[in-house]
Each structure stands twice: as C-alpha cells, then as structure tokens.
CSV table of C-alpha atoms in Angstrom, one decimal:
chain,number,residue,atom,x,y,z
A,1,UNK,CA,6.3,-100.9,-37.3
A,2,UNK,CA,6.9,-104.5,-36.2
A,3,UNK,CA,6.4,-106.6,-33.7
A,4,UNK,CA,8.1,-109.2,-32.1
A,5,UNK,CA,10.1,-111.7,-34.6
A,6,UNK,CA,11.8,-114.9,-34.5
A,7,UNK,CA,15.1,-116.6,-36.2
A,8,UNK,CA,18.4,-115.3,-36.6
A,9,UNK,CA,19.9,-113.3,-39.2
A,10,UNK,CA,20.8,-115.6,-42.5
A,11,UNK,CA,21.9,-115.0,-45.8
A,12,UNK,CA,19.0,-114.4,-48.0
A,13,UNK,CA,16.9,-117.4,-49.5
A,14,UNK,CA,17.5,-118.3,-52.9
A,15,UNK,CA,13.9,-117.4,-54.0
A,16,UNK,CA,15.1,-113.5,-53.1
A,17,UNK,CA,14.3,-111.9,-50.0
A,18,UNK,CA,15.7,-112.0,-46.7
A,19,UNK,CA,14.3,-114.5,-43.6
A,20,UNK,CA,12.5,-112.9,-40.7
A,21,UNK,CA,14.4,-110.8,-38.2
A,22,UNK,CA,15.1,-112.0,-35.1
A,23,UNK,CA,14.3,-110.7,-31.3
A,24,UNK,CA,17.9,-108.8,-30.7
A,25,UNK,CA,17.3,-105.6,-29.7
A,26,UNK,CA,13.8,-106.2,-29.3
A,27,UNK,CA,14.0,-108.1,-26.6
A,28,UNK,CA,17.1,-106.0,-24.2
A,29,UNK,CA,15.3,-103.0,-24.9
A,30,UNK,CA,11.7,-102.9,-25.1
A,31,UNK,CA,11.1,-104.4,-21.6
A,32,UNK,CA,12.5,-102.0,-19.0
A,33,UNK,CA,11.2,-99.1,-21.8
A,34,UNK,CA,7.7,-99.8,-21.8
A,35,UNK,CA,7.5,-101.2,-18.5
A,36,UNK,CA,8.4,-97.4,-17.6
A,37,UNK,CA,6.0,-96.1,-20.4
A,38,UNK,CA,3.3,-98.0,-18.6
A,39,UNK,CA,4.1,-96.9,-15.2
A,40,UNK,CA,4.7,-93.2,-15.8
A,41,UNK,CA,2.0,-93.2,-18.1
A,42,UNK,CA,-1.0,-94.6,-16.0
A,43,UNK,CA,0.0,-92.6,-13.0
A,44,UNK,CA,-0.1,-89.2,-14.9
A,45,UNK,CA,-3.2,-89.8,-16.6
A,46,UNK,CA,-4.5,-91.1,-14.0
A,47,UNK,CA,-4.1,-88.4,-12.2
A,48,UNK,CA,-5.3,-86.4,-15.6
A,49,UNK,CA,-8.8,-88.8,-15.7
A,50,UNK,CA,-9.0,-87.9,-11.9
A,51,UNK,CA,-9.0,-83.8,-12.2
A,52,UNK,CA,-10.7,-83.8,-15.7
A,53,UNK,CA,-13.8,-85.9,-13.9
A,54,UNK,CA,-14.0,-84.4,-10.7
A,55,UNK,CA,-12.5,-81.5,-10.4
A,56,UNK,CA,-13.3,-79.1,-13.0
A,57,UNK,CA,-16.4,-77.8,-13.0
A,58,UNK,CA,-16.8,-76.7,-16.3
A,59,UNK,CA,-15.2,-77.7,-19.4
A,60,UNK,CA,-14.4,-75.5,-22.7
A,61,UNK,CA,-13.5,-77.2,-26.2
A,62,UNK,CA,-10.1,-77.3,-25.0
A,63,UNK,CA,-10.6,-79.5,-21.7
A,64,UNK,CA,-12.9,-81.9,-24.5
A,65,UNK,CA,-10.0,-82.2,-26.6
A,66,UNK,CA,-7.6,-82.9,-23.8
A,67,UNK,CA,-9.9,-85.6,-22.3
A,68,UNK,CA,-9.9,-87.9,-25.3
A,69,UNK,CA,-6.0,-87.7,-25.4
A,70,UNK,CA,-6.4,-89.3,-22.0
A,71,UNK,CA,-8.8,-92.0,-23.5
A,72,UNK,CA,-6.3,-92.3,-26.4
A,73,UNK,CA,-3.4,-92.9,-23.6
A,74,UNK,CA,-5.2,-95.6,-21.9
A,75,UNK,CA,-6.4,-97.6,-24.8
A,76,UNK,CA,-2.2,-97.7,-25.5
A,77,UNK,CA,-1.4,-98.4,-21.9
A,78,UNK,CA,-3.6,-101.2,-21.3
A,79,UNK,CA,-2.5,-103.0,-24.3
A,80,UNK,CA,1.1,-102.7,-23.2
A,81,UNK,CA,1.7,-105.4,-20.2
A,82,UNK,CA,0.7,-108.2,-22.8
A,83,UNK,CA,3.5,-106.9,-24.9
A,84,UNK,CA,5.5,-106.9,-22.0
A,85,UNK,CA,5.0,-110.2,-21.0
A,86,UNK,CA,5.4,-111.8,-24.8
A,87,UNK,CA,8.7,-109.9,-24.7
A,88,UNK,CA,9.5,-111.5,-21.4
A,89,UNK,CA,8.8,-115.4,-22.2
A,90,UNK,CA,10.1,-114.9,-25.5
A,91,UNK,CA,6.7,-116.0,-27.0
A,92,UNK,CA,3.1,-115.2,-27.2
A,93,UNK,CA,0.4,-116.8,-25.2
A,94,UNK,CA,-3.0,-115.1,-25.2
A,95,UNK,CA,-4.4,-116.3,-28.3
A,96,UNK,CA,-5.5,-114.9,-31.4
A,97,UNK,CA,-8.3,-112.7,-30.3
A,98,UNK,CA,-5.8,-110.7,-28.0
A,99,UNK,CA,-3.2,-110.3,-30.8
A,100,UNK,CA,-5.4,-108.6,-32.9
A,101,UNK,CA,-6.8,-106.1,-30.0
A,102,UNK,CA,-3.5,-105.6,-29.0
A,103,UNK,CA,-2.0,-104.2,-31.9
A,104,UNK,CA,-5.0,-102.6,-32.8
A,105,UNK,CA,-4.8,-100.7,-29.8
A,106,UNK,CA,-1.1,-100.3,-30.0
A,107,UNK,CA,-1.1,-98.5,-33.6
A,108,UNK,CA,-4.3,-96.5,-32.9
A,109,UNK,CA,-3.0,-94.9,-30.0
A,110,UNK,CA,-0.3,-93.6,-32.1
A,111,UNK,CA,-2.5,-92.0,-34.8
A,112,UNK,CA,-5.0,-91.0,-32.3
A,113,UNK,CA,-2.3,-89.2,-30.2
A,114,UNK,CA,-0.8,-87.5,-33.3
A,115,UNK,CA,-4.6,-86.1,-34.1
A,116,UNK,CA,-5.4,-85.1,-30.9
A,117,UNK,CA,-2.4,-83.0,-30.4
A,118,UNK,CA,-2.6,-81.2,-33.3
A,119,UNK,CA,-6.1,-80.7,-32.9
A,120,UNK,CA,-5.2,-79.0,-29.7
A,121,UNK,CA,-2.5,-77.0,-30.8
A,122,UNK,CA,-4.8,-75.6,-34.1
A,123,UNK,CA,-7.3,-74.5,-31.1
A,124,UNK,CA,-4.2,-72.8,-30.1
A,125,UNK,CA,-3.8,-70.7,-33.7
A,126,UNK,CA,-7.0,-70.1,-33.9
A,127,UNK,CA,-7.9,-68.4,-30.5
A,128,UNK,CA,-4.3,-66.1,-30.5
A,129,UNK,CA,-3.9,-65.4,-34.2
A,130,UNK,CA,-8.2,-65.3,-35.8
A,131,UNK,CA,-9.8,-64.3,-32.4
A,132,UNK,CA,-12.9,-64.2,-34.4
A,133,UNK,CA,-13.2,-67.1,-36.4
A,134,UNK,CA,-15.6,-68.9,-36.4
A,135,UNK,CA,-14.0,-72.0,-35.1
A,136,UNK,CA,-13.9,-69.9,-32.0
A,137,UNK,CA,-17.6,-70.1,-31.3
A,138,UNK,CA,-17.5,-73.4,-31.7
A,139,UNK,CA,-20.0,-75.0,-29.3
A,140,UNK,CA,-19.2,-78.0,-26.6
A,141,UNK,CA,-21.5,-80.3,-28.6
A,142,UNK,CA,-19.5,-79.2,-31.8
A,143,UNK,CA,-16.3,-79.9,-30.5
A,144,UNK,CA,-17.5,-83.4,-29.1
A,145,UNK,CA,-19.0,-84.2,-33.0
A,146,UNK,CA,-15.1,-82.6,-33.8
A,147,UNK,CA,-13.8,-85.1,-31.8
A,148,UNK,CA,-16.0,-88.3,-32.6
A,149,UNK,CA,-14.4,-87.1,-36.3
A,150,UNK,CA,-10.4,-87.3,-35.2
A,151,UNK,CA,-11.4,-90.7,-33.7
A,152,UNK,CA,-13.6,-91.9,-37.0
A,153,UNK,CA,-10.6,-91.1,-39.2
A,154,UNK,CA,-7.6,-92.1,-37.2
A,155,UNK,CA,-9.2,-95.6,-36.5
A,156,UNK,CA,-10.7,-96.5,-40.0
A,157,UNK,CA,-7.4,-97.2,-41.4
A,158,UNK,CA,-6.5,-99.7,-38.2
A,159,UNK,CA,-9.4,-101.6,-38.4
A,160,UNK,CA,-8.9,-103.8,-41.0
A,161,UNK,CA,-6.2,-105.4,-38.7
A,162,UNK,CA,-8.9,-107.1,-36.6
A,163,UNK,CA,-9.9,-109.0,-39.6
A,164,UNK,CA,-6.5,-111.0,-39.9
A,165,UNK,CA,-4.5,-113.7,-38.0
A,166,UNK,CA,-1.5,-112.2,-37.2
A,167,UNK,CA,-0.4,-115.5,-34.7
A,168,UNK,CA,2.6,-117.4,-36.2
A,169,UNK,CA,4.1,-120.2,-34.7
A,170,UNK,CA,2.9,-122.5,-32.2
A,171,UNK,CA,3.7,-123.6,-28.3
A,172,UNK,CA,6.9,-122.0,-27.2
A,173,UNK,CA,7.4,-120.4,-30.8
A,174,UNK,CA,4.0,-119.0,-31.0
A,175,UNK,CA,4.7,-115.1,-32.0
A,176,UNK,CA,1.7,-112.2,-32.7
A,177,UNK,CA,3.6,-109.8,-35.1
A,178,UNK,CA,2.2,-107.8,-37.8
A,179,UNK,CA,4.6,-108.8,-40.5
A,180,UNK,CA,7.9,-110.9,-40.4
A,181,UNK,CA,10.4,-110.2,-43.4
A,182,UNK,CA,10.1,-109.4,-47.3
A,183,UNK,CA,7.7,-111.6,-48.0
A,184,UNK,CA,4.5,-111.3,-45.7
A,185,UNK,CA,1.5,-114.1,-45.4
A,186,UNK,CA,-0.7,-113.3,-48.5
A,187,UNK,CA,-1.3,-110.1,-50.7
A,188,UNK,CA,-3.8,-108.7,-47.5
A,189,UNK,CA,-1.4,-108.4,-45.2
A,190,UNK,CA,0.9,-107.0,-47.8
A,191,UNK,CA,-1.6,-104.3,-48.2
A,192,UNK,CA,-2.0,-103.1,-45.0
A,193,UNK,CA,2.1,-103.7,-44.1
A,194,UNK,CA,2.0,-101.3,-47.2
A,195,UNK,CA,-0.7,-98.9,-45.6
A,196,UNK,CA,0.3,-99.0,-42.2
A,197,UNK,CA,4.0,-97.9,-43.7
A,198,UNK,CA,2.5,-95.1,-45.1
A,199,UNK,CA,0.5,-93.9,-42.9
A,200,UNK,CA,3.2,-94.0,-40.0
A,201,UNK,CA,4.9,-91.5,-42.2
A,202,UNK,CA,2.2,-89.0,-43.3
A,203,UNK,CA,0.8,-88.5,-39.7
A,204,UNK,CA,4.2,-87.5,-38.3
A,205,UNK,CA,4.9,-85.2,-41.4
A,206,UNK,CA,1.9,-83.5,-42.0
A,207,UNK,CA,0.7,-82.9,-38.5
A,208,UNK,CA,4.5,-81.5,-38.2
A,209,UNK,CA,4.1,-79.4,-41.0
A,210,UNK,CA,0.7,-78.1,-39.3
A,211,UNK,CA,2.3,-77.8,-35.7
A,212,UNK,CA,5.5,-75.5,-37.2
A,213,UNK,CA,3.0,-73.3,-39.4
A,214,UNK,CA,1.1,-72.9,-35.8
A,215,UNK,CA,4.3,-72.4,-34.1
A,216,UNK,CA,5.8,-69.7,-36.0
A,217,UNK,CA,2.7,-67.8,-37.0
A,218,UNK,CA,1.2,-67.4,-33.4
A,219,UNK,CA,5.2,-66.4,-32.7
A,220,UNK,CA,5.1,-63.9,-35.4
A,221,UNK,CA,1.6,-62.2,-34.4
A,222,UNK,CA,2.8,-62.0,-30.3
A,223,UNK,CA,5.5,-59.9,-31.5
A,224,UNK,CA,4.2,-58.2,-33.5
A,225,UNK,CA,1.8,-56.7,-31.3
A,226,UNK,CA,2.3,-53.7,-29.5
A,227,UNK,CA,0.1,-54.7,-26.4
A,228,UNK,CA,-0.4,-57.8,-24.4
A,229,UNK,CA,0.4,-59.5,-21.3
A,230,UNK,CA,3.8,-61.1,-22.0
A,231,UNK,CA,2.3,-64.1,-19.5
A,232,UNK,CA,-0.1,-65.1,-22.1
A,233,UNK,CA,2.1,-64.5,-24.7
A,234,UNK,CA,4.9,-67.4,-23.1
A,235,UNK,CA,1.7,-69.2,-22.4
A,236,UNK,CA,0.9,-69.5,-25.9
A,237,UNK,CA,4.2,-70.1,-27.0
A,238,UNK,CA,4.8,-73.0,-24.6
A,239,UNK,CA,1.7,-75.5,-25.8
A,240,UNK,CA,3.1,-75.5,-29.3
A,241,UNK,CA,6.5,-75.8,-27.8
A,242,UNK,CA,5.6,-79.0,-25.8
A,243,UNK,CA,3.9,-80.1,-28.5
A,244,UNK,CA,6.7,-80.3,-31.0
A,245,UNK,CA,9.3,-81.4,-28.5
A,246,UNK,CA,6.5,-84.4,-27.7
A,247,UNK,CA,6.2,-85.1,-31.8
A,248,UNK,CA,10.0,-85.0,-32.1
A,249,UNK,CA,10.9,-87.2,-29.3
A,250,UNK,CA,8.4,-90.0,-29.5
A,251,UNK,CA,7.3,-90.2,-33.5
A,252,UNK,CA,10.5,-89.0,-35.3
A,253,UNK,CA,12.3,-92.2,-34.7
A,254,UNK,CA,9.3,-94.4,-36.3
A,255,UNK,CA,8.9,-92.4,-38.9
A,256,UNK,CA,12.9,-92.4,-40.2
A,257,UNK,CA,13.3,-95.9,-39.6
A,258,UNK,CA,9.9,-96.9,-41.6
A,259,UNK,CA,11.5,-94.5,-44.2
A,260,UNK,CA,14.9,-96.9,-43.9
A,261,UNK,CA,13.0,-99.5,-44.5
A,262,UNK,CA,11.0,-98.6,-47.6
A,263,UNK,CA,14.2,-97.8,-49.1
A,264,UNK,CA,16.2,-100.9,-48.5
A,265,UNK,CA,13.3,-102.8,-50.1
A,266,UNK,CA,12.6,-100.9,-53.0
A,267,UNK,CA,16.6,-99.8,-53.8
A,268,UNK,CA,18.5,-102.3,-52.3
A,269,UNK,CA,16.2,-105.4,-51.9
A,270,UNK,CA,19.9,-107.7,-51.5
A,271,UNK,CA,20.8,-106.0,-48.5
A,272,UNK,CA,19.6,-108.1,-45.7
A,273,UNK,CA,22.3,-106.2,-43.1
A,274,UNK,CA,20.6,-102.8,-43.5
A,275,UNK,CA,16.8,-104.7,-43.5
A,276,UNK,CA,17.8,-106.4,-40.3
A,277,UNK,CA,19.2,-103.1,-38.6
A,278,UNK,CA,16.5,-100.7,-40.2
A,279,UNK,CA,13.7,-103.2,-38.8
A,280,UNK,CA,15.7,-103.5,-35.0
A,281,UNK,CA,15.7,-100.1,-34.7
A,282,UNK,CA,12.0,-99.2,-35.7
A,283,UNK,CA,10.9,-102.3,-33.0
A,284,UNK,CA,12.9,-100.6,-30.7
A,285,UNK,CA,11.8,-96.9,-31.7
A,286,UNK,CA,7.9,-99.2,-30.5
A,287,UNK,CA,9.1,-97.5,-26.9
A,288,UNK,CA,9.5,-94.1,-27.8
A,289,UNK,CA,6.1,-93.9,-29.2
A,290,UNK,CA,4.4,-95.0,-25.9
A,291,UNK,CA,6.4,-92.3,-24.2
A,292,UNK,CA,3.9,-89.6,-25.3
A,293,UNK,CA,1.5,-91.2,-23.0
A,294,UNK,CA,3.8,-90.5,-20.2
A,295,UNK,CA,4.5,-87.0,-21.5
A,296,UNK,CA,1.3,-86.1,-22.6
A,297,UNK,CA,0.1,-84.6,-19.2
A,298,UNK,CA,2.7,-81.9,-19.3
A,299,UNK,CA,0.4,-81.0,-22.7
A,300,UNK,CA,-2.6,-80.9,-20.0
A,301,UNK,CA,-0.6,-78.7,-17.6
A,302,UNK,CA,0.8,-76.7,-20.1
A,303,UNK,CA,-2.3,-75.8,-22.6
A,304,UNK,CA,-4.8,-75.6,-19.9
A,305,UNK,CA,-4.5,-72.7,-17.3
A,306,UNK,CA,-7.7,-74.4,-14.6
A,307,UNK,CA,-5.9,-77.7,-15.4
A,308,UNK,CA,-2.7,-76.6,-13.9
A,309,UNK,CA,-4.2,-74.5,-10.8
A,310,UNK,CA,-5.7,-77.6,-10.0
A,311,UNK,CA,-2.6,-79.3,-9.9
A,312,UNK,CA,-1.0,-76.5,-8.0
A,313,UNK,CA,-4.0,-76.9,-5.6
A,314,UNK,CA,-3.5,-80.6,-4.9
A,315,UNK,CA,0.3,-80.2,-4.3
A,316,UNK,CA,2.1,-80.1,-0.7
A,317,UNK,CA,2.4,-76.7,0.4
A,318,UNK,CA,6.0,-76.6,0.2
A,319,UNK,CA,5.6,-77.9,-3.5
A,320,UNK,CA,2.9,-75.8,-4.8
A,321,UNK,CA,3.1,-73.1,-7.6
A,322,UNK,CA,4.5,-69.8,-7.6
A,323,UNK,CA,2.4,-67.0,-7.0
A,324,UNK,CA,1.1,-66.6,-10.6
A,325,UNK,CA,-0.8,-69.7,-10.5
A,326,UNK,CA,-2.8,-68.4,-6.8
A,327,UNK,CA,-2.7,-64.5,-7.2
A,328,UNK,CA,-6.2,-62.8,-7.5
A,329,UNK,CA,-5.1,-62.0,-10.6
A,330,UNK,CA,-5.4,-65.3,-11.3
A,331,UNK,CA,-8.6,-66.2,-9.9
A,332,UNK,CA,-10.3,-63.3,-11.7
A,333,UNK,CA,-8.7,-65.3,-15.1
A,334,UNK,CA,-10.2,-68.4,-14.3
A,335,UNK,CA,-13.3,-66.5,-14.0
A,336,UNK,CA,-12.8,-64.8,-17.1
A,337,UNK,CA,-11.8,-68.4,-18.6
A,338,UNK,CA,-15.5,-70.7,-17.1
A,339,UNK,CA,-17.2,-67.2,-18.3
A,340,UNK,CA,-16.1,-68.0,-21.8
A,341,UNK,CA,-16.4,-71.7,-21.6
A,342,UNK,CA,-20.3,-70.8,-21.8
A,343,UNK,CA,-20.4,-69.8,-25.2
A,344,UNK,CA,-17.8,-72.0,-26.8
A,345,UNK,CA,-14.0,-72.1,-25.3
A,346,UNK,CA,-10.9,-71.1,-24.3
A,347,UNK,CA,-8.3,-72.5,-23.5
C-alpha cells in the first residue's frame, strides 16, 4: 500500500523499471474520503470510549476485546489529519519523525483491526457452537494477556518501519511514502515493501477464511437445533454478519489491488500502464481501509447486547429501541449476562 507519490507517468527508463507514480487519483479522492473516515470515525468511538468507560459496570471478555478495537481506531484516526493535510498542500511538512509514526500507525491499525475482529467473532463460535470449551472460562485477566498477544503479533511486523527514512524530496517536493516505483531506496526497504505486500494479503485471507468457517458453522448448529430463542439465534448470526460485510468492504480492495501489483511486477515487469493503475487504485482503496473505524461501532452495537441497551438508553425518547431492547425480559438478560461476566464472559 502506498503513499503519496510524485512525477507523472513516463515511459519506462532504459535501466528497466518504470518511474514513480504520480498523485492522480490520490489526490481527488483521498481528501474528502478520509476527512469523512476521520469525522465519522472519532465521533462513534468516541461515543464507544465514552459507554465502555463509564457506563458499563462490568465488563466480560467480550467488552475487553471490543475496547481495544477502539484503541486500535484511534491510533488510525489520529494519524489521519497529517495525511490529510500532505494530500492537501501537495507535499509533506512535519518531518521525518512524524512520517515514520504516521505510517506506522496507519498500517498497524489495519492489521490490528483485522485481529481484533476475528478475535471477536471466534468468541462468537466458541460460546454458540462448544458451550463448554475451555476458552469459555476464560478469565478477564486471560483475555487481557489474549489481547496484549493480538497486539504483540500484529505490531511486530510494523515496526521495523520506524527504523527507516521514508522522507523523499525536499521544500515544496518533500513527500513521506513508503515506496515510490520498481525500484525502491536500498535492499531494506525492498524487504519490508516485500513484507508489508504480503502481509496485506494473508491477514485479509485467512482471517476471512476463519470468519466464513465461524459463519457457517454457528449457522449450521442454530438450525440444527430443535430449541432456542430465535432472538439469540439472529443475534448470533448478525455479529459474524457485520463482521464479514466490514472485512469485505474496507480490506478486499487492498488486498486485490496489492495482488495486481505483485503480478504486473513479477509477469509483466514492461507494463508501466497496468503498474500505474494497479498502484492508483490501491492508494485510493487507503480510504476504504479507514472506513472500518467508522463502521466498527455497529460491531459494538451489534456483538454486545449491554453495549446496545446503553445506546438505546442514551437515545431521545422518540429515537429509542424497540421494546426488546427495555422489556423485563431484557433486564432479567442483562442480569443473566453481568452474572456470567463473573466467572469468565459472555458476550
């Protein structure tokens, strides 16, 4: 995934290779995208930060899970208005320190989202489908250590990143990009271009792999039982459902395009047209990945039943839930859901 880039479209030097790509759709796009990624996404979690924090009383390995999606969110958001602005002068001006936090943060969130989510949606299989696994009595500290994990692994790869200049150009040319054309800075940089390129694909298709297996096995068990309260069966159903649609929407993009990519270089390394529109369209595919941080409270309303009363609480009357959500029926599952937070979670 690529950054911002400068020059225009040439034919290919005569050492092989073809010249950086230059800000086209970058810079129509990206802009008015992210500046709506960065808006719906720090209300929303905001809001998400604000109920996890102060209005839950008591929180089960789900709620833990949920809360460091939001941390995830915010370490992307916050990064974002620099990008913003770089795409808005046409150049970058906050130094080298910044570049190399910024797009640290930038492909972290990513791979940190992707974990998180399918850490929540495994929860999921476990607690319909193996009621009595032992990942079930999982206790709070275990799910934090769980978590401290997801972060470990997801970052490690990343890090490397703040070890480089990635600043090319100076004054009103000076760009922070992660890699410019065919032939990047020095053999470093080449390795981690080549590890970032394959790691942007492995954590969209196995976690996707995971979330379908998920999916269509808690689908199979619900019908196949011949009890159960359909509520909680559509309840179930739902999470992996958001889930999925979130993957699809925001990560599918990168993924095919890095894909496009790979193969122009290593089939067709002569054809600079399909470079030029492979790269475009995976700086431009940049926005859709920041969208899961705006749509990743409807995972928090959708996988956590005292997450979403509490919405429904702090809504307008005229605005607030249906009757499921505020039903004594309801209130005598939340009670049923903080008893069974004591010993380990639900969701």
């Amino acid at each position: 995934m690529t950054s911002q880039m400068t020059g225009n479209a040439t034919p290919p030097a005569p050492s092989g290779g073809c010249p950086p790509v230059g800000i086209q759709l970058e810079g129509l796009v990206l802009p008015p995208v992210l500046t709506v990624d960065v808006v719906l996404g720090l209300l929303g979690n905001a809001v998400a930060f604000w109920i996890f924090c102060f209005k839950l009383r008591s929180w089960n390995l789900n709620t833990i899970f949920l809360f460091n999606l939001v941390i995830a969110d915010f370490l992307a958001l916050v990064s974002l208005p620099l990008r913003i602005d770089a795409l808005l002068r046409g150049y970058w001006v906050f130094g080298d320190g910044l570049c190399r936090v910024n797009l640290f943060l930038m492909f972290s969130n990513r791979s940190a989202s992707i974990a998180l989510m399918t850490v929540v949606a495994i929860y999921r299989y476990f607690k319909v489908v193996h009621p009595h696994h032992r990942f079930n009595r999982m206790t709070r500290r275990q799910a934090i250590l769980l978590a401290a994990l997801v972060w470990l692994l997801v970052i490690s790869p990343r890090v490397p990143m703040l070890g480089y200049n990635h600043i090319k150009g100076s004054g009103n040319t000076t760009q922070c990009f992660f890699f410019t054309s065919y032939k990047e800075a020095s053999r470093a940089i080449i390795l981690l271009v080549g590890m970032h390129r394959v790691l942007t694909v492995l954590e969209f298709i196995i976690p996707m792999g995971m979330l379908t297996f998920c999916s269509v096995r808690i689908s199979h068990f619900l019908k196949g039982r011949q009890m159960g309260d359909p509520r909680k069966v559509r309840k179930a159903m739902r999470v992996c459902v958001v889930i999925v649609i979130v993957f699809i929407v925001c990560f599918m993009p990168t993924t095919i395009t890095t894909i496009g990519i790979w193969a122009v270089r290593s089939y067709r390394p002569w054809d600079c047209g399909a470079f030029y529109t492979f790269t475009q369209l995976n700086i431009v595919s940049l926005g859709l990945n920041f969208l899961n941080s705006a749509l990743d409270p409807l995972v928090y309303v959708f996988s956590s039943s005292m997450f979403r009363r509490v919405v429904c609480r702090s809504l307008p009357a005229v605005l607030r839930c249906g009757p499921e959500e505020t039903s004594e029926s309801s209130q005598c599952t939340s009670q049923l859901e903080l008893k069974s937070s004591s010993y380990g979670g639900q969701s």
